[in-house]
mmCIF file of C-alpha atoms and ligand atoms in Angstrom:
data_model
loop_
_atom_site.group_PDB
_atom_site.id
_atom_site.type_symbol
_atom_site.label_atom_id
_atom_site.label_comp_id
_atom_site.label_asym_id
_atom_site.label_seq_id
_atom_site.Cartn_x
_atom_site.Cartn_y
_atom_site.Cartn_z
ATOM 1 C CA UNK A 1 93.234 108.822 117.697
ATOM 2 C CA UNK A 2 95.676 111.699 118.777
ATOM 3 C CA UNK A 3 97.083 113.907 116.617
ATOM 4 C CA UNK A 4 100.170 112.449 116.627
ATOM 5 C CA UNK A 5 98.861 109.236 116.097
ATOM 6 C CA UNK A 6 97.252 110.231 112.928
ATOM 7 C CA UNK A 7 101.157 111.867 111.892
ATOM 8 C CA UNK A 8 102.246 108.095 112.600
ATOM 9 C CA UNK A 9 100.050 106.089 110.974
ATOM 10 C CA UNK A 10 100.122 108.740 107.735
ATOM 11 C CA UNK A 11 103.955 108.425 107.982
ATOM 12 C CA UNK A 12 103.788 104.805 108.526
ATOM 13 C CA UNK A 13 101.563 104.048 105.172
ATOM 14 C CA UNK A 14 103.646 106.754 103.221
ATOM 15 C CA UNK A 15 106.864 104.934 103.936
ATOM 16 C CA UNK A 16 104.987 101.827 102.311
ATOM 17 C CA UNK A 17 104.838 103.722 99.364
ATOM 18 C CA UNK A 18 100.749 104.425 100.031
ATOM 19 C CA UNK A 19 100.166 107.980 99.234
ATOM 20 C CA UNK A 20 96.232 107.984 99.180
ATOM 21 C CA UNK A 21 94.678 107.807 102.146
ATOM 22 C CA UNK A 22 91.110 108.512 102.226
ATOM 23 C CA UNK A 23 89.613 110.624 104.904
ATOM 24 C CA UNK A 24 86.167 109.788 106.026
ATOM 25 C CA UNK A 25 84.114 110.465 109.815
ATOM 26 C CA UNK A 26 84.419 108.140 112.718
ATOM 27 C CA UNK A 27 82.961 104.533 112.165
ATOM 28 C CA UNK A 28 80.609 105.915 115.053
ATOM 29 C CA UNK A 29 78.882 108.395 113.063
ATOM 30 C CA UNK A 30 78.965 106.908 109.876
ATOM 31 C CA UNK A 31 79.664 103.336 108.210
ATOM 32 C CA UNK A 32 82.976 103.331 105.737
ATOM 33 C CA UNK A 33 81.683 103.064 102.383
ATOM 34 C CA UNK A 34 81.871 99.608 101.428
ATOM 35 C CA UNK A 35 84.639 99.276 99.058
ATOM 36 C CA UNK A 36 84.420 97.473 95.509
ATOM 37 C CA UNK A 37 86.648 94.056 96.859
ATOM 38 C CA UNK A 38 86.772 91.086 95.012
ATOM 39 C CA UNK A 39 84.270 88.397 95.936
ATOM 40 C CA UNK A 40 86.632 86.314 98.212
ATOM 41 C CA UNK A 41 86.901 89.722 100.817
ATOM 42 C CA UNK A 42 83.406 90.603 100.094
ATOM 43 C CA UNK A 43 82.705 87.416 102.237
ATOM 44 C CA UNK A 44 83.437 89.696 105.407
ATOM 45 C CA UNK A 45 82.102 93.592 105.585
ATOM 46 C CA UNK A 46 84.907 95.434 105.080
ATOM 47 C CA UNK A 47 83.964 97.683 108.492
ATOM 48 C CA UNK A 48 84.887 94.251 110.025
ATOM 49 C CA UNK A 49 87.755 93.338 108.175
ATOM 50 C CA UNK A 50 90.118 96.682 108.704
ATOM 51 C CA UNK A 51 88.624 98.290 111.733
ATOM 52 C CA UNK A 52 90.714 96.447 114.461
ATOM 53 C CA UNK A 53 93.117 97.254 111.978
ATOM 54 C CA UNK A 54 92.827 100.828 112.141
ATOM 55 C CA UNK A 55 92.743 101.234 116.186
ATOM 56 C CA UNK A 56 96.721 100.205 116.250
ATOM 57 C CA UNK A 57 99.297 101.509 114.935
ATOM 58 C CA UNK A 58 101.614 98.781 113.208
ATOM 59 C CA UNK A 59 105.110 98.849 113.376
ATOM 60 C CA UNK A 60 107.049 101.122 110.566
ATOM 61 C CA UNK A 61 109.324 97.665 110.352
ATOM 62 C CA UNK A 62 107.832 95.084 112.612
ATOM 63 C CA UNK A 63 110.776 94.023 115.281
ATOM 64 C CA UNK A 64 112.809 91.263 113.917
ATOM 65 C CA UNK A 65 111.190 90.850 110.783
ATOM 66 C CA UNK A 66 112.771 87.917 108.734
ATOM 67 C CA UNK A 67 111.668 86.501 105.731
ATOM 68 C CA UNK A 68 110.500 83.250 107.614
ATOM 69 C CA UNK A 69 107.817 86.120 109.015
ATOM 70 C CA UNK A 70 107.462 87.841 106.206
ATOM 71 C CA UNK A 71 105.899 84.616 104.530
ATOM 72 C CA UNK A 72 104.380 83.497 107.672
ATOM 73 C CA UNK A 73 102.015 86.601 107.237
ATOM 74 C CA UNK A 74 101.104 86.310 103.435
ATOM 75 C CA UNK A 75 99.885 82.725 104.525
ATOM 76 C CA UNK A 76 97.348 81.435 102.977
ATOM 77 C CA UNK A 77 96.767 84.804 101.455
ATOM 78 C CA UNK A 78 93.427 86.280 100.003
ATOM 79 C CA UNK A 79 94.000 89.627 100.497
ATOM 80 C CA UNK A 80 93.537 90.536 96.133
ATOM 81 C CA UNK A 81 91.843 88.834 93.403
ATOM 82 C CA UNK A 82 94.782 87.098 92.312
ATOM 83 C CA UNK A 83 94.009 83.935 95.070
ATOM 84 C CA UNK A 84 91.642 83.042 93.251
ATOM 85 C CA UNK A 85 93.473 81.439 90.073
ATOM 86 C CA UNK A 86 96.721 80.584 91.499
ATOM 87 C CA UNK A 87 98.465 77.802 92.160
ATOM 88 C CA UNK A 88 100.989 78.549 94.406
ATOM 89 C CA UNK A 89 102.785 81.477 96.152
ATOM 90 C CA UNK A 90 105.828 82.258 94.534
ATOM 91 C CA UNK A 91 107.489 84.246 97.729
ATOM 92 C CA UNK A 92 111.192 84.478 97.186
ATOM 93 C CA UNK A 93 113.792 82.521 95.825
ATOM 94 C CA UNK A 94 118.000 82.192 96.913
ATOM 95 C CA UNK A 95 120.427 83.660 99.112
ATOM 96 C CA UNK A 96 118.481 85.571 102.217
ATOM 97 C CA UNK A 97 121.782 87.705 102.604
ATOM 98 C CA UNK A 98 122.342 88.629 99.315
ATOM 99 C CA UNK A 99 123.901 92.171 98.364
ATOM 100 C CA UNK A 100 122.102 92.199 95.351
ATOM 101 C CA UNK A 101 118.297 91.400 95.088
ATOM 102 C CA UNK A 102 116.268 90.864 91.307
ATOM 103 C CA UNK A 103 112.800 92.109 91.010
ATOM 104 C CA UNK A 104 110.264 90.912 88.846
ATOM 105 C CA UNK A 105 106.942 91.779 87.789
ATOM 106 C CA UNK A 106 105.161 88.638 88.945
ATOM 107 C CA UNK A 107 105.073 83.972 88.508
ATOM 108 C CA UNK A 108 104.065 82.874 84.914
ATOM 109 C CA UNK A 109 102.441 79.739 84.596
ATOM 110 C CA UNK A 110 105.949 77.635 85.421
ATOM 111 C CA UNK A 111 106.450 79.833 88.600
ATOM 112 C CA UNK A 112 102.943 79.312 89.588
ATOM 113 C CA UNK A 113 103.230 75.441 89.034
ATOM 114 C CA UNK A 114 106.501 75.123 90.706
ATOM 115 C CA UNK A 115 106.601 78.278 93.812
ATOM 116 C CA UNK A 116 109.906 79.406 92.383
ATOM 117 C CA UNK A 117 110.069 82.748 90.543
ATOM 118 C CA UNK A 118 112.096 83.132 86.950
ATOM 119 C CA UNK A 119 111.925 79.444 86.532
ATOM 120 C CA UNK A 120 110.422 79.029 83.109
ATOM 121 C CA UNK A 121 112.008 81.067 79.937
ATOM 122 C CA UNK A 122 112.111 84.532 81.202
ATOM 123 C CA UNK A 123 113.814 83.037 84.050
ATOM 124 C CA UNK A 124 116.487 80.784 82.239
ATOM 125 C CA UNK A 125 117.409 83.896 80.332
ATOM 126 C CA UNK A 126 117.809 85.487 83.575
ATOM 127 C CA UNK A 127 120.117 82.895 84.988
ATOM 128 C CA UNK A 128 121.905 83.036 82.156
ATOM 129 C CA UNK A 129 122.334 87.078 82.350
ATOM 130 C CA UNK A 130 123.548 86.879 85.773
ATOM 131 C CA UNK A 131 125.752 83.606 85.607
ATOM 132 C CA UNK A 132 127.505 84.555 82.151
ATOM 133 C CA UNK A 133 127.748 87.816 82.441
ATOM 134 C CA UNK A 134 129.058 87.487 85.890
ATOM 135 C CA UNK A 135 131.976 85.162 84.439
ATOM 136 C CA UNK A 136 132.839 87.253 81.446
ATOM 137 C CA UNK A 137 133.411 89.943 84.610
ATOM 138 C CA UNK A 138 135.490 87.597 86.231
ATOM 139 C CA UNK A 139 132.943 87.690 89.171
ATOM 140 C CA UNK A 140 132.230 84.081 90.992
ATOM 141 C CA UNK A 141 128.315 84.087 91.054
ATOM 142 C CA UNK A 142 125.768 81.879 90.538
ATOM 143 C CA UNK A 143 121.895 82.890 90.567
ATOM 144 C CA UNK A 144 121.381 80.934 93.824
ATOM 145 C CA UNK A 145 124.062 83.919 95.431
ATOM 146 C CA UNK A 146 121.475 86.787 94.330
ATOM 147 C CA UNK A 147 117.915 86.585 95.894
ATOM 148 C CA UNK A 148 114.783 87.031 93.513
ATOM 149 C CA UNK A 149 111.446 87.578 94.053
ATOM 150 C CA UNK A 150 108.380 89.562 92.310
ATOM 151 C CA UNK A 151 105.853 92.229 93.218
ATOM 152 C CA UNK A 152 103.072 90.399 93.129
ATOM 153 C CA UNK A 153 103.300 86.693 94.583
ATOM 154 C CA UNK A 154 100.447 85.400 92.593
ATOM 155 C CA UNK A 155 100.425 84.854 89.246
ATOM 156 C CA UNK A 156 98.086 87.347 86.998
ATOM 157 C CA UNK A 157 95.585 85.308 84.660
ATOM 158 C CA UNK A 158 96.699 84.900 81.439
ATOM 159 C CA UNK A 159 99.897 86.769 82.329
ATOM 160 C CA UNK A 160 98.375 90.071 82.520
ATOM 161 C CA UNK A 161 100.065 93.218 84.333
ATOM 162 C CA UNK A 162 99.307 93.201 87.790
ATOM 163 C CA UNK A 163 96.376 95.804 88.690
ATOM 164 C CA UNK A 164 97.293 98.884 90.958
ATOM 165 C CA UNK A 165 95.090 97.553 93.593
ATOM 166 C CA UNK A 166 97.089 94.287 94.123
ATOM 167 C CA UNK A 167 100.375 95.806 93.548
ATOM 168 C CA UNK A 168 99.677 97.850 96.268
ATOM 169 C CA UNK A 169 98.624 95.144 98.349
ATOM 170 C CA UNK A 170 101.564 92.802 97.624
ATOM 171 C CA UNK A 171 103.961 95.656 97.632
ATOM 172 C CA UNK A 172 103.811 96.023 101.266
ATOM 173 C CA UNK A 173 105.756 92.366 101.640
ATOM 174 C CA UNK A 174 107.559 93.194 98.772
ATOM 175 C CA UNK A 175 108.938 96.082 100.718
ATOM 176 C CA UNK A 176 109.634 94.179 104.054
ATOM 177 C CA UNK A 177 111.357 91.615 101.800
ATOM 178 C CA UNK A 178 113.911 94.631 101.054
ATOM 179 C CA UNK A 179 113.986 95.795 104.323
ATOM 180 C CA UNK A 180 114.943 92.881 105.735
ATOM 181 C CA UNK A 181 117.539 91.384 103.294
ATOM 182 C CA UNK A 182 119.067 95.215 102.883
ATOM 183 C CA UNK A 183 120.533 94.281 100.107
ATOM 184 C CA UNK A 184 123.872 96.464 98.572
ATOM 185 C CA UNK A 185 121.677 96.765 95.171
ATOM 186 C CA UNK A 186 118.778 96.239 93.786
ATOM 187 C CA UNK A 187 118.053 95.534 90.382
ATOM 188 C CA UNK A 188 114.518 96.039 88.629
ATOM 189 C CA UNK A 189 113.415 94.032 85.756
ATOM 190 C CA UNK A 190 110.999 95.811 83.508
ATOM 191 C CA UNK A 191 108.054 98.701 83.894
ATOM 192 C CA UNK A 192 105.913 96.914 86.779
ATOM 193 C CA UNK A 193 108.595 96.421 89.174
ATOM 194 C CA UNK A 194 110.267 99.944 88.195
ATOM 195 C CA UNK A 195 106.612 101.664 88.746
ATOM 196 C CA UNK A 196 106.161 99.730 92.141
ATOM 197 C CA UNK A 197 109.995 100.770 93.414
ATOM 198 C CA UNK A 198 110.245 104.199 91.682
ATOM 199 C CA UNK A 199 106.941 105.137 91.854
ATOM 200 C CA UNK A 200 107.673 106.944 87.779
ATOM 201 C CA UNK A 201 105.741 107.688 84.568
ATOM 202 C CA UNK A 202 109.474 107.535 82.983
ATOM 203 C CA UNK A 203 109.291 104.613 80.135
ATOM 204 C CA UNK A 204 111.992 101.786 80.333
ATOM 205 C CA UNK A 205 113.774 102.460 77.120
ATOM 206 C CA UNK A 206 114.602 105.853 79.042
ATOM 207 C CA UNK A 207 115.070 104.666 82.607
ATOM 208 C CA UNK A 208 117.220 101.651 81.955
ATOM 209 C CA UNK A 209 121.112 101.541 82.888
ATOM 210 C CA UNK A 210 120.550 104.442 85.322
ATOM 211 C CA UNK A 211 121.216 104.392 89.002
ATOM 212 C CA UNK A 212 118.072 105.846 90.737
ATOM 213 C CA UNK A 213 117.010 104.930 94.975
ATOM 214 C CA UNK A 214 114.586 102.657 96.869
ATOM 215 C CA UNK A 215 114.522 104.705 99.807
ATOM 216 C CA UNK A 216 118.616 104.197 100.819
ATOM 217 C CA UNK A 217 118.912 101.414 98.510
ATOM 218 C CA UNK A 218 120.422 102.058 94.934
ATOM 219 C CA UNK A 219 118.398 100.568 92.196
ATOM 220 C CA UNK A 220 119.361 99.773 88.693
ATOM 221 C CA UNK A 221 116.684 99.805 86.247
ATOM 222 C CA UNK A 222 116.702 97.154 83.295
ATOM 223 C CA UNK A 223 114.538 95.639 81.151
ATOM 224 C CA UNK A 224 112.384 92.251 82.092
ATOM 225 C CA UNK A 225 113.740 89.544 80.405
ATOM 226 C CA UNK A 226 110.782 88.275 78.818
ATOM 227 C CA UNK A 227 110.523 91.784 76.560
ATOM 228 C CA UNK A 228 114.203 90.629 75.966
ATOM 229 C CA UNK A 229 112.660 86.983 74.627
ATOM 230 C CA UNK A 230 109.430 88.321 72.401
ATOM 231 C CA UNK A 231 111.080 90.048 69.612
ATOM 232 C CA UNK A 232 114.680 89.805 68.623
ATOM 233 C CA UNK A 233 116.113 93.100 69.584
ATOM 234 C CA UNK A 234 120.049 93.061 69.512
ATOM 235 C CA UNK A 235 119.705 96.863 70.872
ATOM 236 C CA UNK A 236 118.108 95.862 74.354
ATOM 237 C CA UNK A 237 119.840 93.108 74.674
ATOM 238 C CA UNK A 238 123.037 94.604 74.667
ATOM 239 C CA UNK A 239 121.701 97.279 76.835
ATOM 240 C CA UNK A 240 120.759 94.673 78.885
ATOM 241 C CA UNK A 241 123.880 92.921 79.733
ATOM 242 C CA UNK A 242 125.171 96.726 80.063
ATOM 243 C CA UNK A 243 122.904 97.351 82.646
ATOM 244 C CA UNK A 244 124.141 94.027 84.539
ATOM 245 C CA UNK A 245 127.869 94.288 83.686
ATOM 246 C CA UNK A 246 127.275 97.986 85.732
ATOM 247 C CA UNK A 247 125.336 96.277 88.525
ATOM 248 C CA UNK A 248 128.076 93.385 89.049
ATOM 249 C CA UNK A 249 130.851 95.947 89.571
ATOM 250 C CA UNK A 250 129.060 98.144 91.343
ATOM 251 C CA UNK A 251 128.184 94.981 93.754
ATOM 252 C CA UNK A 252 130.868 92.471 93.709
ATOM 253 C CA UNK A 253 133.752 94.771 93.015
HETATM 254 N N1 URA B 301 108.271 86.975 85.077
HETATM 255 C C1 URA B 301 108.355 87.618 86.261
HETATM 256 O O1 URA B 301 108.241 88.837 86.325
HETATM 257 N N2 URA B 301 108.539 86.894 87.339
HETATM 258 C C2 URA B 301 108.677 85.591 87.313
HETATM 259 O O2 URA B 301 108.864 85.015 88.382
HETATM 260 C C3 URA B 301 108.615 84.948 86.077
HETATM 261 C C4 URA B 301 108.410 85.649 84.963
#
């Protein structure tokens, strides 16, 4: 690879939000270390697996990349551990052209069973947010206007937070899916969403109801509904539909 090439691909993986790259000798000289991969990758050598990979450079945003695509290249997907106990894909869920997109941390056992995220409780306190909120504002929306998806498209066992590994390797569809839909806002529900857009150590409690950036994109922080649902806390909850009554305006005004 040329010079230049190298500046490419390094600016191509750092606008994915990958900062660590690790630098190694030519394949000719010396094998890449095999990696620790979970046992469905392990079935290839991972030489095999991301060499051809690493002789072209992809596309920063491939050419006409739509969310039919998008989906089309998750397929069948085994990239991370979390194939391996999942149901279904949960990819994306409402209006394609939305100006405002919802991020989540990733399915629960109802969006695992079903392929549609914030379906269960988390997500009918969601709808609720958006839809009564949105009235109160005297706004005309209904969740299918907004589009939602998650970081992760596979649902963690038992619910757990989604390793950095496979948010990493989710988060690079995750990031076309904003890309594409270029939404007016986005808004991010809870710590694991907020960490995989902002790319912060900040806590929630402190982050929340501020306008930060996903690259051009602004992004309003909130928390994820299901912290909203575990303990009754009138607090976040009313910073909650703060947050949302901020986001509306800001969108729909
Ligand atoms: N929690 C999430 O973060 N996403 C869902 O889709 C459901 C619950």
């Amino acid at each position: 690879m040329t010079p230049g090439q190298i500046r490419d691909y390094l600016k191509y993986y750092r606008d994915l939000g990958i900062e660590t790259i690790y630098r190694g000798t030519p394949p000719s000289t010396q094998p890449l270390p095999t990696l620790p991969v979970p046992p469905v990758m392990a079935k290839k050598p991972i030489q095999e697996a991301i060499l051809p990979e690493l002789t072209r450079l992809p596309e920063l945003i491939p050419q006409g990349d739509t969310l039919a695509k998008i989906r089309e290249d998750i397929g069948d997907c085994k990239r991370c551990r979390l194939c391996e106990a999942r149901n279904k894909i949960v990819f994306g869920d409402g209006n394609e052209s939305s100006p405002l997109v919802f991020v989540g941390e990733g399915p629960g056992a109802d969006e695992d069973a079903q392929g549609i995220p914030f379906v269960g409780r988390a997500g009918q306190l969601l709808t609720q947010m958006i839809e009564n909120t949105a009235a109160k504002e005297g706004i005309q929306l209904k969740r299918a206007d907004v589009y939602i998806c998650n970081v992760v498209k596979c649902r963690p066992p038992e619910n757990r937070t989604p390793q950095p590994d496979e948010m990493e390797i989710c988060g690079q569809f995750l990031f076309r899916q904003l890309m594409t839909i270029k939404p007016k806002a986005i808004c991010v529900l809870g710590a694991t969403a907020m960490k995989a857009l902002l790319n912060t150590k900040e806590g929630i409690t402190k982050s929340r109801g501020q306008w930060q950036k996903w690259r051009d994109i602004p992004v309003m922080v909130t928390y994820h509904p299901s912290y909203l649902l575990r303990q009754y806390n009138a607090q976040a909850k009313r910073e909650a539909w703060e947050d949302l009554k901020t986001l509306l305006h800001f969108v729909y005004d």
